[in-house]
Amino acid sequence: MTRPGFVLEVDDRTPPLLVHEGLGFRLEEFPQGTRVVYPPESLPTVPDVDEAIREALDNPVDSEPLRELMFPGMRLTIAFDDLSLPLPTMKAPDIRGRIIEQVLTIAAEKGVDDVEIIAALALHRRMTDAEMKHIVGERVFRSFAPQGLLYNHDAEDRSNLEHMGMTDKGEDVEINKRAATSDLLVYVNVNLVAMDGGHKSVGIGLASYKSIKHHHNAKTMVHSRSFMDHKHSEMHSSAWRMGRLIGEHVKVFQIETTLDNEVFGKPYDTLLKREWEWSLRDQATVLGLRRGLAVAPQKMRHKMFHDLRSNYGLTGVTAGAVEPVHELTVQRVHQQQRVKVEGQSDVMVMGVPYLGPYNVNSTMNPILAACMGLGYYFNSYLRQPVVREGGVAILYHPLDEGFNTLTHPSYVDFYEEVLADTTDPALIGPKFEEQFATDPWYVHLYRTSNAYHGVHPFYMWYWIAHALDHLGDVIWVGGNPKAAARMGFRSASSLRDALEMASSTVGPSPSITYLRNPPHLLADVR
Amino acid sequence: MLALEMYRSVAKTALGKVAGGRMPLLLTGAAAPLRMVTLDPPKVEHDGWARLKVSLSGICGSDLGMLSGKTSLYFQPLVSLPFVPGHEIVGELLDPCGDLDAGTRVVVDPVLTCAARGLEACEACARGETNRCSRITVGDISAGLQTGFCHDTGGGWSQQLSVHRSQLHAVPDGYSDEQALLVEPVACAVHTARRAAVEPGDRVLVSGAGAVGLLATLALRELTDAGEIVVVAKHAHQRELALEFGATEVVAPSETLRRIRRATSAFMLEPEMMASPYLLGGVDVALDAVGSKESLQTCLHATRAGGRVVLSGMPATADLSAAWFRELEVVGTYASSRGSGDFATALDLVGHDGMCRLAKTVAPYPLHRWREALDHAQSAGRLGTVKVAFDPRRTN
C-alpha cells in the first residue's frame, strides 16, 4: 500500500530536513510551525511493461488499433520526447525505446517501409548519438540512424518545415514537414509532470520558432495558472488550438506514459525517505554523502550526479486520440503527485537540485536555476500558488556562473547583456528576443552543434514571469550574491538570514511552507 | 633647476623587462632608470627657440613604457640620453618667441620637426605631415622624436625647458591649466579619429578606456559620423566617462568579443590549444587604445574582413594572422599633424563639458614625489584617475 502525500508541521521533535541545493544538499533546521509538504510515495507499477504497451496499441482510446492505421506504401513518422524527459535520465531500457520497438514491429508486419523517427526537441539542443541511442535503444538506433532515418527535429531548417495555417486567434502553426505530410504520426511521450503531453507534444515538440513564439512569451506565461493544469493555462490553450489544427491535416496517434516517483536509485535512495524515518544506516549514508560532496571537486560532484540513472517504474501507458489519452494521463500524474495543502503561506521554501529539463549532461547556470525554482516548482500547484500574493520565495542553490558555452551559448549573452539592462520579462521580449532568435551564429550552433536555440534563455525567463508577478521578494540561500543581484534577487547565507530579510515583506512571524522536492509533487492548494 | 632625468641603465632596463610584469612597483621604483637631479636649465641657442616655465606636465603611457623597458628597441636611435621626459606640457613663456610675448600661456606640440631643427622642410613636413618628419635625428638639436625624449630641449618633468615657436599654441583665456594639459593628448585623439577614416554609420570598437581610449571616443563621436561606438572599459568611472564621451555601449574586456559578435551578427570561432577566439564578421573599425597584446589581439579578432585596425599608442606584438586572412588595414597613428590643424581642433574640444569635468580630476604631484606619481599613473584606471601630472611649482 503506497502512502499519499504528506503534510508535516515542524515541532521540537522534527529532525533537520533535507534540502537540495545544486550538486549537493544540506540538512536544515526549520522554524517550529513550518509546514513541510512531502511528495506521495510511488504508485504500483505495471507488472509487464511490454504487455501493457501491446494492450495500449491494440486497444487505443477513441481510435482504431495502431495495426489498422497502417498500410503498405504509407508514410509513417514516429516522434518522441527528447532528453529533457524524464529527470533524471531513466535507466536503460528507456520506455520510449520499448514503445518504438513495438510500433516498428507492427509497421513491419503491415509492410510499411517508409518510416522515419524524429526527436521532438523543439528549440532544445540536438541530442548526441549516445543520448539518442539511450532513448530509442541500440537496435532501433543501429537500424535507422546510419541511414538518416532517425534524427533530431530542426526548427530552423526552412526547407523541412510546413506551415499548416493559422488558428482562429492568428497563431502560426508550423511544424516538421515530414511529420506534417505523413499518413500517420505516432507520438511517443513520457509524462513526468502534468504539463507535458497532449497537444503540446506535436504542437510544440515539432514546431518552429515562428509557431512557438505565440505562446512562449511573458504575457501568456503570466496567465498560465498553473502550467500543471492545462485547462487553466494560456500556454496550453494556445497549444490545444494549434494541435486541433494539426489534427485536421495529419492523423496523430498519441502514446502517453506515466512514471512513478523513483527518481533516486541506489546509493541515493535514502534521499527519497522522510527524515524522521531514517534508520541509523540512512543517517550514516546521508552524512557520508555530505562529507564526500563537501571535499569532492566540482567536476567529480557533477559526474556523480549526472551519471545517476533513475529506476522509474511505469504506472500506465495509454494510446489513441490526443485529447482523451491526455485526460487519462493527467489523472494518473495527479494521482501520483497530488498533495492536498490547506491554504497559502507567507513564505515558500524550495530546494533547487542539480538537474532541470535543460541541463541534462550540462551545467545548471543561474538562469536555469531560477527557471527550475520559480518556473517549475513554483508552478507545481493546482487552484492557487502555495505562497500568497506578495509573499516571499526562499530558494536554495549556489547560482554558480558556470555557463556551458557548448550547450548554452546564448545564455551567457542573455545574462550579461539582457539582464544587465532589465529583468522584467515583459520588457525583454520586445527589446531583445527577435535579435537573439534570429542571430545567425546561434542558429548555426543550434543546427550543427549541441546548443539550445538562441531564444531559449528568454523562454526560461518568461517561465518565471508568473512567479515574479505574484511574489513580493525572492531570496536565494547560499546563492552567489552577484548572480542573484544580476537577476534582480537577493541572496542570504542561511535560512535564518533569509527569513530576517523576508521580514520586511511578510513580517517577523510568517507562515512558512517547505516543498520537499524532488521527487515531484503537485500542491493542490485549497 | 629641479628635473627628473632618464638615464642609460642596462641593468635596470633588463630588470624591468624581466620582473616588471609580476612586480609593477619595480617599474616605478628600484628598476626605473629615472633620477631626480639639479640641472642647468636647457637653452637652445638658435632662432625661434625660447625658454618655457612648466606649469603642468602629464605622465603618458609611452613615458611609463619607456621607464619600464617595455618600449621596443626600435625607438632607441630616436632619443638622446640622458633626457628629461614629459611631452604633455602647459607652461608660460619666459622669453618672447616669434609673435608670442613673454608670459604667454602655451601648450606644446612636442614633435620636433624640420622647422625646430633649423632644416629645410623634408617632404612630409612640407605637406604639413609633421608627425612623419624624416629628420628627427639631425639638425640643430640632438636626436629626439619629441620634446621629452631629446637631451637638448629638456622636457616637461622639470621646472623649465626650451621650446620652438613651431611647437607652440597659445591657450585661450578661460581654460584652466588642467584643461590646457589635455590639449596635446586630445590632439593625438583628433589625429587618431582622422586616421581611422570612419565612414558614416560605421561600427567602431575602442579597446581601452584610459586617457587615450576616452579621448579617442570623444574625437570619434565629435568629428565623425560613426554609428555604434563600443568601448572596452575595466572600471566603473571609465564606463561613465566613456558613455559621456559618446560611447554607445561599454563592455568589460572578457565580454568584448561576444558583445561584438552579437551586435554584428558575426560568427565566432574558437581555435584549439589556448589560442584566442575570433570573429568572422565584426566591427568596421577597431582602435587599440591600450597597447597590450590582449587588446591588439581583440581588435584584430573583432574586425570584419576588409576593416581597419588603428594602432593608437605604442603597439604590442600580436599574431597578425587575422590581418592577413581578413585583409585588414592596419593603420598607425602617431602624435598629431600640424597641417591638419589637429591642435586647433583639440583646443576647441577641450571646451566640451565632459572635458571640463575630466580636467578637474587631473592628479598633480610635485617633482620630488615622482615615485608616488608614477605608481599612481601605473594604477590610474584602478584608482579612478584618468590623468596624472607633475606640477613643478608645487613643493608638496
PDB file of N, CA, C and O in Angstrom, chain A residues 12-39:
ATOM      1  N   ASP A  12       9.328  20.436  17.985  1.00  0.00           N
ATOM      2  CA  ASP A  12      10.657  20.285  18.595  1.00  0.00           C
ATOM      3  C   ASP A  12      11.250  18.896  18.420  1.00  0.00           C
ATOM      4  O   ASP A  12      12.416  18.674  18.724  1.00  0.00           O
ATOM      5  N   ARG A  13      10.438  17.938  17.925  1.00  0.00           N
ATOM      6  CA  ARG A  13      10.987  16.595  17.706  1.00  0.00           C
ATOM      7  C   ARG A  13      11.402  16.364  16.252  1.00  0.00           C
ATOM      8  O   ARG A  13      11.959  15.339  15.911  1.00  0.00           O
ATOM      9  N   THR A  14      11.091  17.319  15.403  1.00  0.00           N
ATOM     10  CA  THR A  14      11.376  17.127  13.966  1.00  0.00           C
ATOM     11  C   THR A  14      12.881  17.243  13.708  1.00  0.00           C
ATOM     12  O   THR A  14      13.505  18.232  14.124  1.00  0.00           O
ATOM     13  N   PRO A  15      13.454  16.256  13.094  1.00  0.00           N
ATOM     14  CA  PRO A  15      14.894  16.344  12.806  1.00  0.00           C
ATOM     15  C   PRO A  15      15.154  17.373  11.706  1.00  0.00           C
ATOM     16  O   PRO A  15      14.225  17.824  11.031  1.00  0.00           O
ATOM     17  N   PRO A  16      16.423  17.754  11.507  1.00  0.00           N
ATOM     18  CA  PRO A  16      16.747  18.640  10.371  1.00  0.00           C
ATOM     19  C   PRO A  16      16.266  18.002   9.072  1.00  0.00           C
ATOM     20  O   PRO A  16      16.330  16.786   8.910  1.00  0.00           O
ATOM     21  N   LEU A  17      15.804  18.825   8.170  1.00  0.00           N
ATOM     22  CA  LEU A  17      15.214  18.320   6.923  1.00  0.00           C
ATOM     23  C   LEU A  17      16.174  18.516   5.756  1.00  0.00           C
ATOM     24  O   LEU A  17      16.931  19.502   5.700  1.00  0.00           O
ATOM     25  N   LEU A  18      16.077  17.585   4.859  1.00  0.00           N
ATOM     26  CA  LEU A  18      16.977  17.605   3.707  1.00  0.00           C
ATOM     27  C   LEU A  18      16.518  18.650   2.677  1.00  0.00           C
ATOM     28  O   LEU A  18      15.345  18.673   2.318  1.00  0.00           O
ATOM     29  N   VAL A  19      17.438  19.475   2.255  1.00  0.00           N
ATOM     30  CA  VAL A  19      17.134  20.482   1.230  1.00  0.00           C
ATOM     31  C   VAL A  19      18.190  20.370   0.127  1.00  0.00           C
ATOM     32  O   VAL A  19      19.385  20.474   0.394  1.00  0.00           O
ATOM     33  N   HIS A  20      17.743  20.167  -1.102  1.00  0.00           N
ATOM     34  CA  HIS A  20      18.676  20.079  -2.225  1.00  0.00           C
ATOM     35  C   HIS A  20      19.171  21.470  -2.603  1.00  0.00           C
ATOM     36  O   HIS A  20      18.426  22.447  -2.536  1.00  0.00           O
ATOM     37  N   GLU A  21      20.431  21.536  -3.011  1.00  0.00           N
ATOM     38  CA  GLU A  21      20.975  22.818  -3.498  1.00  0.00           C
ATOM     39  C   GLU A  21      22.067  22.518  -4.528  1.00  0.00           C
ATOM     40  O   GLU A  21      23.215  22.314  -4.191  1.00  0.00           O
ATOM     41  N   GLY A  22      21.692  22.465  -5.770  1.00  0.00           N
ATOM     42  CA  GLY A  22      22.657  22.191  -6.831  1.00  0.00           C
ATOM     43  C   GLY A  22      23.266  20.822  -6.673  1.00  0.00           C
ATOM     44  O   GLY A  22      22.556  19.836  -6.433  1.00  0.00           O
ATOM     45  N   LEU A  23      24.591  20.769  -6.801  1.00  0.00           N
ATOM     46  CA  LEU A  23      25.288  19.486  -6.731  1.00  0.00           C
ATOM     47  C   LEU A  23      25.537  19.106  -5.266  1.00  0.00           C
ATOM     48  O   LEU A  23      26.670  18.820  -4.869  1.00  0.00           O
ATOM     49  N   GLY A  24      24.512  19.122  -4.480  1.00  0.00           N
ATOM     50  CA  GLY A  24      24.640  18.769  -3.073  1.00  0.00           C
ATOM     51  C   GLY A  24      23.332  19.020  -2.362  1.00  0.00           C
ATOM     52  O   GLY A  24      22.307  19.300  -2.987  1.00  0.00           O
ATOM     53  N   PHE A  25      23.373  18.892  -1.065  1.00  0.00           N
ATOM     54  CA  PHE A  25      22.170  19.148  -0.266  1.00  0.00           C
ATOM     55  C   PHE A  25      22.615  19.534   1.123  1.00  0.00           C
ATOM     56  O   PHE A  25      23.770  19.379   1.492  1.00  0.00           O
ATOM     57  N   ARG A  26      21.716  20.096   1.891  1.00  0.00           N
ATOM     58  CA  ARG A  26      22.037  20.399   3.282  1.00  0.00           C
ATOM     59  C   ARG A  26      20.910  19.912   4.185  1.00  0.00           C
ATOM     60  O   ARG A  26      19.805  19.636   3.715  1.00  0.00           O
ATOM     61  N   LEU A  27      21.212  19.779   5.459  1.00  0.00           N
ATOM     62  CA  LEU A  27      20.197  19.412   6.450  1.00  0.00           C
ATOM     63  C   LEU A  27      19.844  20.693   7.189  1.00  0.00           C
ATOM     64  O   LEU A  27      20.693  21.284   7.851  1.00  0.00           O
ATOM     65  N   GLU A  28      18.626  21.108   7.054  1.00  0.00           N
ATOM     66  CA  GLU A  28      18.215  22.427   7.529  1.00  0.00           C
ATOM     67  C   GLU A  28      17.247  22.307   8.692  1.00  0.00           C
ATOM     68  O   GLU A  28      16.312  21.494   8.651  1.00  0.00           O
ATOM     69  N   GLU A  29      17.482  23.117   9.704  1.00  0.00           N
ATOM     70  CA  GLU A  29      16.529  23.162  10.827  1.00  0.00           C
ATOM     71  C   GLU A  29      15.533  24.281  10.554  1.00  0.00           C
ATOM     72  O   GLU A  29      15.903  25.452  10.546  1.00  0.00           O
ATOM     73  N   PHE A  30      14.302  23.891  10.317  1.00  0.00           N
ATOM     74  CA  PHE A  30      13.269  24.877  10.005  1.00  0.00           C
ATOM     75  C   PHE A  30      12.632  25.385  11.297  1.00  0.00           C
ATOM     76  O   PHE A  30      12.580  24.658  12.292  1.00  0.00           O
ATOM     77  N   PRO A  31      12.141  26.612  11.281  1.00  0.00           N
ATOM     78  CA  PRO A  31      11.464  27.133  12.473  1.00  0.00           C
ATOM     79  C   PRO A  31      10.247  26.271  12.823  1.00  0.00           C
ATOM     80  O   PRO A  31       9.598  25.711  11.919  1.00  0.00           O
ATOM     81  N   GLN A  32       9.955  26.171  14.097  1.00  0.00           N
ATOM     82  CA  GLN A  32       8.774  25.396  14.511  1.00  0.00           C
ATOM     83  C   GLN A  32       7.528  26.009  13.884  1.00  0.00           C
ATOM     84  O   GLN A  32       7.399  27.222  13.794  1.00  0.00           O
ATOM     85  N   GLY A  33       6.650  25.138  13.467  1.00  0.00           N
ATOM     86  CA  GLY A  33       5.424  25.598  12.821  1.00  0.00           C
ATOM     87  C   GLY A  33       5.520  25.583  11.305  1.00  0.00           C
ATOM     88  O   GLY A  33       4.502  25.730  10.620  1.00  0.00           O
ATOM     89  N   THR A  34       6.742  25.417  10.766  1.00  0.00           N
ATOM     90  CA  THR A  34       6.887  25.341   9.316  1.00  0.00           C
ATOM     91  C   THR A  34       6.112  24.140   8.782  1.00  0.00           C
ATOM     92  O   THR A  34       6.157  23.053   9.360  1.00  0.00           O
ATOM     93  N   ARG A  35       5.406  24.377   7.697  1.00  0.00           N
ATOM     94  CA  ARG A  35       4.652  23.282   7.078  1.00  0.00           C
ATOM     95  C   ARG A  35       5.535  22.644   6.014  1.00  0.00           C
ATOM     96  O   ARG A  35       6.079  23.337   5.155  1.00  0.00           O
ATOM     97  N   VAL A  36       5.697  21.339   6.097  1.00  0.00           N
ATOM     98  CA  VAL A  36       6.533  20.636   5.128  1.00  0.00           C
ATOM     99  C   VAL A  36       5.642  19.745   4.277  1.00  0.00           C
ATOM    100  O   VAL A  36       4.856  18.947   4.812  1.00  0.00           O
ATOM    101  N   VAL A  37       5.740  19.895   2.978  1.00  0.00           N
ATOM    102  CA  VAL A  37       4.910  19.098   2.074  1.00  0.00           C
ATOM    103  C   VAL A  37       5.788  18.039   1.419  1.00  0.00           C
ATOM    104  O   VAL A  37       6.731  18.372   0.695  1.00  0.00           O
ATOM    105  N   TYR A  38       5.474  16.780   1.722  1.00  0.00           N
ATOM    106  CA  TYR A  38       6.225  15.656   1.143  1.00  0.00           C
ATOM    107  C   TYR A  38       5.479  15.101  -0.055  1.00  0.00           C
ATOM    108  O   TYR A  38       4.243  14.992  -0.022  1.00  0.00           O
ATOM    109  N   PRO A  39       6.203  14.705  -1.097  1.00  0.00           N
ATOM    110  CA  PRO A  39       5.530  14.064  -2.233  1.00  0.00           C
ATOM    111  C   PRO A  39       5.026  12.676  -1.841  1.00  0.00           C
ATOM    112  O   PRO A  39       5.576  12.057  -0.925  1.00  0.00           O
TER     113      PRO A  39
END
